[in-house]
PDB file of C-alpha atoms in Angstrom:
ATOM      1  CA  UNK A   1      39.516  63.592  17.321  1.00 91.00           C
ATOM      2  CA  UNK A   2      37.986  66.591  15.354  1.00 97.00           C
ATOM      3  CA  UNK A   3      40.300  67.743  12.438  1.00 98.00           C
ATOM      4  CA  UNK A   4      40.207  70.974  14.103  1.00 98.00           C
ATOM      5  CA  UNK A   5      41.880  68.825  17.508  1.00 97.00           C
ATOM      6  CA  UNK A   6      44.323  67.422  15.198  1.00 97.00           C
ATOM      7  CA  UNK A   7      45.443  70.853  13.300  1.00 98.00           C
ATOM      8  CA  UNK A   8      46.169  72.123  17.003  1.00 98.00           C
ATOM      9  CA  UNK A   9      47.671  68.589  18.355  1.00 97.00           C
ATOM     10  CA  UNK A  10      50.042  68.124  15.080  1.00 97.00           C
ATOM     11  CA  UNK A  11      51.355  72.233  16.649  1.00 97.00           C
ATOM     12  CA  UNK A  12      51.379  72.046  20.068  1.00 95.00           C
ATOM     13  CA  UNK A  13      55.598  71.793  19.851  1.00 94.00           C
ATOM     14  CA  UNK A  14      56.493  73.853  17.013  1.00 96.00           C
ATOM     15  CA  UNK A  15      54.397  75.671  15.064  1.00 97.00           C
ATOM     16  CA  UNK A  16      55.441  74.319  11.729  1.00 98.00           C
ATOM     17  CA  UNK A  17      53.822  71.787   8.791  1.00 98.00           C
ATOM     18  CA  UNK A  18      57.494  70.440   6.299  1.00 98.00           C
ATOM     19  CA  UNK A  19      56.606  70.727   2.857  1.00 98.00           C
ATOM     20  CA  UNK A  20      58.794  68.535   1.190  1.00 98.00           C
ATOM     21  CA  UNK A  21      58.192  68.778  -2.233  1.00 98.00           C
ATOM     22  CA  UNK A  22      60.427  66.788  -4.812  1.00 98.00           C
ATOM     23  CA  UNK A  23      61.419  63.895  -2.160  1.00 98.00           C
ATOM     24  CA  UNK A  24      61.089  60.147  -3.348  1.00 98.00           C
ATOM     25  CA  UNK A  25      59.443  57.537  -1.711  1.00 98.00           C
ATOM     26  CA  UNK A  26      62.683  55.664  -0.915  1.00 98.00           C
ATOM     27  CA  UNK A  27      63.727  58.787   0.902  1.00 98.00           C
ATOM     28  CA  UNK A  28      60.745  60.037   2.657  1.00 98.00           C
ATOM     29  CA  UNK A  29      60.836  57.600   5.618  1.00 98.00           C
ATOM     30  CA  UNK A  30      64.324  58.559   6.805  1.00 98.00           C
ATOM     31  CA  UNK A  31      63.606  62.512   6.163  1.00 98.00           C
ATOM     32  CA  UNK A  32      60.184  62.444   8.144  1.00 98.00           C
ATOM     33  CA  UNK A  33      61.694  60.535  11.059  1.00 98.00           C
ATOM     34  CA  UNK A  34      64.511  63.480  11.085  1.00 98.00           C
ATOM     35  CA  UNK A  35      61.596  65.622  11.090  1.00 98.00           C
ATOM     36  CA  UNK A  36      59.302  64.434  14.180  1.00 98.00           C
ATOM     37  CA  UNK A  37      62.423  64.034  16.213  1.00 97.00           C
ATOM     38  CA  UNK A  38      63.342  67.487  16.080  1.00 97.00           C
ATOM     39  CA  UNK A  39      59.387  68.188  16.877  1.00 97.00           C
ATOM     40  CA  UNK A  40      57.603  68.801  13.288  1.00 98.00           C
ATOM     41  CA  UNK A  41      54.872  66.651  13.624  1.00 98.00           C
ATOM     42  CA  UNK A  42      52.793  67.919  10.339  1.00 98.00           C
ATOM     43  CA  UNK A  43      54.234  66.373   6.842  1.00 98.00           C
ATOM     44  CA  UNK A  44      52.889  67.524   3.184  1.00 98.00           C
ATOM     45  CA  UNK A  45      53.835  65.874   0.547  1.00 98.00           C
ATOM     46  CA  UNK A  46      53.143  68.394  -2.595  1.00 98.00           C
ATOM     47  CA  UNK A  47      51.322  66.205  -5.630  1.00 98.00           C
ATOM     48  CA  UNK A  48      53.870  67.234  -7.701  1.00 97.00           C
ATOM     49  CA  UNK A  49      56.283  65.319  -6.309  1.00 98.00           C
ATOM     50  CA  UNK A  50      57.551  61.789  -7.560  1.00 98.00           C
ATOM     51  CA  UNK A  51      55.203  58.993  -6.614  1.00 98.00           C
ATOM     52  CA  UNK A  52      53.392  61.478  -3.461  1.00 98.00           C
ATOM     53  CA  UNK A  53      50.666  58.975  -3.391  1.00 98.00           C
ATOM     54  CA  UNK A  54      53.059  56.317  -2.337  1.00 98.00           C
ATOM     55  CA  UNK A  55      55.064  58.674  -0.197  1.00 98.00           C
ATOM     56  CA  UNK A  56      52.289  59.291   1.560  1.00 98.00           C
ATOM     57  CA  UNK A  57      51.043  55.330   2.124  1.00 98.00           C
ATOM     58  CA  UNK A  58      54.488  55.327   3.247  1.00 98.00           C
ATOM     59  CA  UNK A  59      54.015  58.202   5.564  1.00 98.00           C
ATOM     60  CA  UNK A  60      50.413  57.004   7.176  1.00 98.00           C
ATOM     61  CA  UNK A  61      51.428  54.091   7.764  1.00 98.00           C
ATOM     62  CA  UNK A  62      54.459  54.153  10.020  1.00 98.00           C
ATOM     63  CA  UNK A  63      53.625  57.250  10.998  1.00 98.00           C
ATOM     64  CA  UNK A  64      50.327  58.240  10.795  1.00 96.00           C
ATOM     65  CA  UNK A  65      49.233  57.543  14.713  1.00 94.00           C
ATOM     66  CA  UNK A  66      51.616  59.995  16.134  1.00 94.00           C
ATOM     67  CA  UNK A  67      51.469  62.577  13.505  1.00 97.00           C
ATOM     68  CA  UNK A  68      49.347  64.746  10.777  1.00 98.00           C
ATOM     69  CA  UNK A  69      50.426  63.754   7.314  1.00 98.00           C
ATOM     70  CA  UNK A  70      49.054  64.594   3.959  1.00 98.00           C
ATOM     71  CA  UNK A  71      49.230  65.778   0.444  1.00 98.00           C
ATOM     72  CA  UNK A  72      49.579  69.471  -0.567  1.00 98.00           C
ATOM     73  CA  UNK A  73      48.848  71.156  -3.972  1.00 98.00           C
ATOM     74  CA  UNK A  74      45.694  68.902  -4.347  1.00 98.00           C
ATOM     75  CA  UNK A  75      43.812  70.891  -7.788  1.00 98.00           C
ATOM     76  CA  UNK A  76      41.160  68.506  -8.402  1.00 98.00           C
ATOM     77  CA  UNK A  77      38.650  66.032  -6.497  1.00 98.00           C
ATOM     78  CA  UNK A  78      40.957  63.208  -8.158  1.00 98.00           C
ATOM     79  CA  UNK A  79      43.805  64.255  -6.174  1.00 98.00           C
ATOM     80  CA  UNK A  80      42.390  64.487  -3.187  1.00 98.00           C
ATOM     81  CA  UNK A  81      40.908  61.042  -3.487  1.00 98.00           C
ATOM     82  CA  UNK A  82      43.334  59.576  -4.095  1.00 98.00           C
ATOM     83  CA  UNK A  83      45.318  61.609  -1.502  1.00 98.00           C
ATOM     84  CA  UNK A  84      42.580  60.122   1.225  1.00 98.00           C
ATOM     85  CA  UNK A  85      42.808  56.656  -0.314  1.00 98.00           C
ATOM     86  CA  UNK A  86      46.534  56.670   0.681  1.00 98.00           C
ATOM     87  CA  UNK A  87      45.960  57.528   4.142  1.00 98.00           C
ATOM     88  CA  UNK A  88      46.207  61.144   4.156  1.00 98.00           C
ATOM     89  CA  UNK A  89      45.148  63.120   6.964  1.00 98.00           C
ATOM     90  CA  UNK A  90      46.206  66.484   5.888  1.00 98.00           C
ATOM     91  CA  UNK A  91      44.341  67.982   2.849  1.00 98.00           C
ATOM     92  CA  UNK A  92      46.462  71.222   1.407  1.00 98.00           C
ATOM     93  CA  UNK A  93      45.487  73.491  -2.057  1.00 97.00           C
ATOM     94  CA  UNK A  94      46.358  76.636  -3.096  1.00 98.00           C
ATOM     95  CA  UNK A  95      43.447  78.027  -4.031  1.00 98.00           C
ATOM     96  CA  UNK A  96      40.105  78.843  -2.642  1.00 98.00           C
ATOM     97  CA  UNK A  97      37.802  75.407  -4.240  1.00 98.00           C
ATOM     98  CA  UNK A  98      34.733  74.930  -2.282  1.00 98.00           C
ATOM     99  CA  UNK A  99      34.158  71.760  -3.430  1.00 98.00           C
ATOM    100  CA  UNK A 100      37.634  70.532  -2.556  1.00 98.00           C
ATOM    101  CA  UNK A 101      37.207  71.602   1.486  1.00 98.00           C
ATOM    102  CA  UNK A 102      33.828  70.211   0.986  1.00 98.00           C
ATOM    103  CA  UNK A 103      35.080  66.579  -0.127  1.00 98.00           C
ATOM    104  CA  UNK A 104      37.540  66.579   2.917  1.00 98.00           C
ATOM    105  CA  UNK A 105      35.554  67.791   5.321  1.00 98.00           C
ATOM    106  CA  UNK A 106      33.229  64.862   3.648  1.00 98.00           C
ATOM    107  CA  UNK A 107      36.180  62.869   4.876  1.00 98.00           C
ATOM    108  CA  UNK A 108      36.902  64.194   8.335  1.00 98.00           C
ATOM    109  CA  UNK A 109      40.260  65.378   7.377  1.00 98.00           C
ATOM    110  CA  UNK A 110      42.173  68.537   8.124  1.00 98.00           C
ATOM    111  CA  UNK A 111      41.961  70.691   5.164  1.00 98.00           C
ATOM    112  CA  UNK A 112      43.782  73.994   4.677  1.00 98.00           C
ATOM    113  CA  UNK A 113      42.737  75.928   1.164  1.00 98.00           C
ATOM    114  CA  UNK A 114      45.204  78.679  -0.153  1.00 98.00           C
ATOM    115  CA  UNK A 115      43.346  82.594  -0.001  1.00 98.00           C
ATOM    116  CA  UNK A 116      44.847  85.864  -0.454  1.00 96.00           C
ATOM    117  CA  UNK A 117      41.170  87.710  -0.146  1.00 97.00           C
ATOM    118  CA  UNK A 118      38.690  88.771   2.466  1.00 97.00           C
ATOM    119  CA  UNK A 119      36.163  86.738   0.004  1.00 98.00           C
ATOM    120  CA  UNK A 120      38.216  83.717  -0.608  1.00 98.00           C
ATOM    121  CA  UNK A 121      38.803  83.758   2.940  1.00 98.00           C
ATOM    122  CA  UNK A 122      34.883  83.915   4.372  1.00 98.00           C
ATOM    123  CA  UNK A 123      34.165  81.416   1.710  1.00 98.00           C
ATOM    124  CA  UNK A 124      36.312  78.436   2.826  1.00 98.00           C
ATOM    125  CA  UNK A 125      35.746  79.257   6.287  1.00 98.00           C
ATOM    126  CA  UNK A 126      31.780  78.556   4.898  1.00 98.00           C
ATOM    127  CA  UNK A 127      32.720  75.864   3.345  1.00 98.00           C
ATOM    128  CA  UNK A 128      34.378  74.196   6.823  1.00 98.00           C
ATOM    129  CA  UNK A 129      37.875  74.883   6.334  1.00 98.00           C
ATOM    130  CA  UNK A 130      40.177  73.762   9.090  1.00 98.00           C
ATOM    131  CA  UNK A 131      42.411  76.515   8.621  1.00 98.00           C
ATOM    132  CA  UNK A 132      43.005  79.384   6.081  1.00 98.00           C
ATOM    133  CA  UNK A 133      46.234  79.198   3.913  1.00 98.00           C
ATOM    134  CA  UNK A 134      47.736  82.580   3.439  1.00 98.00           C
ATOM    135  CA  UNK A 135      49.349  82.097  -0.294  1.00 97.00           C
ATOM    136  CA  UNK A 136      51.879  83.452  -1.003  1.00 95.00           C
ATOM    137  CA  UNK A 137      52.736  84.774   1.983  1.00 96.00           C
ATOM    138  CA  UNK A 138      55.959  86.871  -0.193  1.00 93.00           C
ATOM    139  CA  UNK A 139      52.266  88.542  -1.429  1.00 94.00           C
ATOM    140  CA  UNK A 140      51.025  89.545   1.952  1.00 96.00           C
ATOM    141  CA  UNK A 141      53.247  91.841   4.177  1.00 95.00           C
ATOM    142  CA  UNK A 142      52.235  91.080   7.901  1.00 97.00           C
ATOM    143  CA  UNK A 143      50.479  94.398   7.883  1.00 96.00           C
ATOM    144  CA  UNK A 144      48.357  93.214   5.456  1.00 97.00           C
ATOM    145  CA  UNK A 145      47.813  89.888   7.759  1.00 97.00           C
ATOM    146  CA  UNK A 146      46.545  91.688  10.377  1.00 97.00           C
ATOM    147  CA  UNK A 147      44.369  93.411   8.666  1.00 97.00           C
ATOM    148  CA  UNK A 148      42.720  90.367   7.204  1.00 97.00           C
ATOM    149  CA  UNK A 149      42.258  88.791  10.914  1.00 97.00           C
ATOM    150  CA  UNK A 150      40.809  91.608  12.471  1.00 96.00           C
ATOM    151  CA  UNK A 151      38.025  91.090   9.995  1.00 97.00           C
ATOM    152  CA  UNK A 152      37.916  87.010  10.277  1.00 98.00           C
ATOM    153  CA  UNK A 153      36.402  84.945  13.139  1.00 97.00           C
ATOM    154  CA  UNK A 154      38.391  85.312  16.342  1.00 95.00           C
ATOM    155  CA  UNK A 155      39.458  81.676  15.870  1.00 96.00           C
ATOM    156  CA  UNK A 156      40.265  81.451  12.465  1.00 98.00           C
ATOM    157  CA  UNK A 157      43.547  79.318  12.177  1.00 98.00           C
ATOM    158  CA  UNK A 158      45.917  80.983  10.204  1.00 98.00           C
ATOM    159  CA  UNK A 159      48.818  79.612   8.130  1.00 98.00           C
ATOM    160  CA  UNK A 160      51.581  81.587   6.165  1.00 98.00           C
ATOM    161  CA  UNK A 161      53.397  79.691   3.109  1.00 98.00           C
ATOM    162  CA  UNK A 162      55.914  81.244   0.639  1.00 96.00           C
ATOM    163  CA  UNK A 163      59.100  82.799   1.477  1.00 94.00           C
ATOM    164  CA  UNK A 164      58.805  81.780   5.057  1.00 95.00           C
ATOM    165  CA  UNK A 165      61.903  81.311   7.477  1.00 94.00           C
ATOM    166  CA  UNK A 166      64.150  82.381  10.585  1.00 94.00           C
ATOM    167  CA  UNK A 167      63.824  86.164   9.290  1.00 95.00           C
ATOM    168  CA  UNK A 168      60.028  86.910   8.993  1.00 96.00           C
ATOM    169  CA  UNK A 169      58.117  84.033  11.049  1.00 97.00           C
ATOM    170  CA  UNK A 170      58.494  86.436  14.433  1.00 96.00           C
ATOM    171  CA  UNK A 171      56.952  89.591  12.665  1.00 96.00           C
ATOM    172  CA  UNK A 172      53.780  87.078  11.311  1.00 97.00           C
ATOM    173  CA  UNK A 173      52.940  85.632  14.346  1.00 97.00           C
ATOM    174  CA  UNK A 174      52.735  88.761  16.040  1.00 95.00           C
ATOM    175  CA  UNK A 175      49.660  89.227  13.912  1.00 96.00           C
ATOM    176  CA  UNK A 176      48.129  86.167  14.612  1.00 96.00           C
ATOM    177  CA  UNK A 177      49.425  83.722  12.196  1.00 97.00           C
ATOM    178  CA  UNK A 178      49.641  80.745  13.872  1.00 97.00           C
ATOM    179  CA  UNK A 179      51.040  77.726  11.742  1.00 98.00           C
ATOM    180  CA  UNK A 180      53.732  77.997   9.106  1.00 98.00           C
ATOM    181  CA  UNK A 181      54.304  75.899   5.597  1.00 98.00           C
ATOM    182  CA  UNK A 182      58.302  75.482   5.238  1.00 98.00           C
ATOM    183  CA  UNK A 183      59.011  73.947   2.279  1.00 97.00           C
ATOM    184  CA  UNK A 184      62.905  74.583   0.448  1.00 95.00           C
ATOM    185  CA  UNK A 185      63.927  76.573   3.969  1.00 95.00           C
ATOM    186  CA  UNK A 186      64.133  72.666   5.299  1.00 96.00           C
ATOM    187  CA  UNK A 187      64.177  70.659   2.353  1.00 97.00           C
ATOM    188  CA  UNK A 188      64.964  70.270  -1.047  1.00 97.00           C
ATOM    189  CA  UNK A 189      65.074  67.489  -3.163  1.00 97.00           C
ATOM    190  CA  UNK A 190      68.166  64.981  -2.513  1.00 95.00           C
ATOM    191  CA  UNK A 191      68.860  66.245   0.669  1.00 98.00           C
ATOM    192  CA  UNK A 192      69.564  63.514   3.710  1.00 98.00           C
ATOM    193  CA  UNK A 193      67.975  62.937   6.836  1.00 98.00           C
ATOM    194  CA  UNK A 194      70.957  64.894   8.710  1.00 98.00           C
ATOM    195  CA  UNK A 195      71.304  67.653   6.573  1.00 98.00           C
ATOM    196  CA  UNK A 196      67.383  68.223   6.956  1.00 98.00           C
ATOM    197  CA  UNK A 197      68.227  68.090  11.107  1.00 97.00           C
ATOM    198  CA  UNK A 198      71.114  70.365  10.879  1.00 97.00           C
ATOM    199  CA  UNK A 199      68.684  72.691   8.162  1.00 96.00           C
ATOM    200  CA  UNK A 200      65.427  72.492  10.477  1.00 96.00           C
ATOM    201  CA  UNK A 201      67.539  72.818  14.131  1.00 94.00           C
ATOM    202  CA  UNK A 202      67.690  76.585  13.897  1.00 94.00           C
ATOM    203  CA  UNK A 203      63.747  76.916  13.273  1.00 95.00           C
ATOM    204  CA  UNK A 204      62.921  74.299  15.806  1.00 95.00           C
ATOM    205  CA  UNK A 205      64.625  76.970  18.053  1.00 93.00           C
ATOM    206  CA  UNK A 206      62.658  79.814  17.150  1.00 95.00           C
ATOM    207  CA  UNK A 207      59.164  77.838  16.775  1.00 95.00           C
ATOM    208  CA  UNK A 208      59.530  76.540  20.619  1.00 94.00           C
ATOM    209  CA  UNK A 209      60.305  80.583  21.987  1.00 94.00           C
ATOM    210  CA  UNK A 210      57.222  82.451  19.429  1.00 92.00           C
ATOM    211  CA  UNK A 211      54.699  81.690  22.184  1.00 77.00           C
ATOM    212  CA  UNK A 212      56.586  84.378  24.219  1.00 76.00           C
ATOM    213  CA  UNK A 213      55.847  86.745  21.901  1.00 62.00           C
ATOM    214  CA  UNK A 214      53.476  89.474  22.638  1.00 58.00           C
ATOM    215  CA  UNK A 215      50.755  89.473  19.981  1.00 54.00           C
ATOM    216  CA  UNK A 216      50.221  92.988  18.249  1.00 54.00           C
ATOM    217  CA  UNK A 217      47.641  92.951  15.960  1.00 48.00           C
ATOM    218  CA  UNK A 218      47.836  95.999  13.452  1.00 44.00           C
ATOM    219  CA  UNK A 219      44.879  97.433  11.511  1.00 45.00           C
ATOM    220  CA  UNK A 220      45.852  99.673   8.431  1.00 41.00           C
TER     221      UNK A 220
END
């Protein structure tokens, strides 16, 4: 399957990728089960996190052939390496680094670089980007969003990350966004597998009814 098949397939339910930054590899099993069986089938696991190498061995093994898991906050070729040598499927940085998309897509692996620009944004699409990371999304009011996409290719995957939750995902995906990184809305660090249901059940709500939402895409 093309990484652009996967992005889409790891979706399909709810729009959503969990960002669990801070979680331990004892604990990641039990959270990401919690996870897929309320329908998030996308798992980063930040690089600043204890051990996220081994959380994500952890991850890509048990479940890697049902769902897209990967590392996020990769800042150098090392990390994603070593990301890929774990098992990662899912590449995710911050910033717009050419030669970071270019070593995943080296790969075959879904990689979504962070951009806040028009010329960030037409250079990792150059560079093969699976989807564009809109970073920090606190950064870029959904006006702003649609303005970007009416510029980008009409298929340009779109993700918002940063101050995303039950109050602001509607008014972004009316403007195209299609994907959404939540990271302390679902989890934060020590939290169990049930509290992360009872956290996530709310969104997992919403995600499953967005697709009856007309799309308006504004143009300031």
């Amino acid at each position: 399957m093309k990484p652009e098949e996967l992005f889409d397939d790891s979706l399909s339910d709810v729009p959503f990728i969990a960002i669990l930054r801070g979680i331990q590899p004892e604990e990641v099993l039990g959270v990401a089960a919690s996870l897929i069986e309320n329908g998030i089938k996308a798992i980063e696991i930040p690089i600043n996190s204890p051990e996220p190498f081994r959380s994500i061995e952890l991850l890509s093994k048990e479940f890697g052939g049902t769902s897209l898991v990967g590392c996020g906050t990769a800042l150098s070729t090392n990390d994603v390496q070593r990301a890929i040598d774990a098992g990662a499927g899912l590449v995710v940085h911050p910033h717009a680094n050419p030669e970071l998309v270019d070593m995943s897509v080296s790969h075959k692996k879904v990689v979504v670089p962070g951009v806040m620009t028009p010329t960030e944004a037409f250079s990792m699409l150059d560079s093969g980007a699976t989807a564009l990371k809109l970073f920090p999304s606190e950064m870029m009011s959904p006006t702003s969003v649609a303005a970007l996409r009416a510029v980008l290719p009409e298929d340009t995957r779109l993700v918002s990350v940063g101050g995303i939750g039950t109050a602001n995902i509607s008014a972004y995906w009316e403007v195209g966004v299609r994907a959404f990184g939540l990271g302390s809305t679902i989890y934060k660090p020590g939290m169990s597998p049930a509290e992360v249901s009872d956290a996530v059940r709310p969104l997992i709500e919403l995600g499953r009814s967005l697709r009856e939402v007309p799309e308006k895409v504004m143009v300031s």
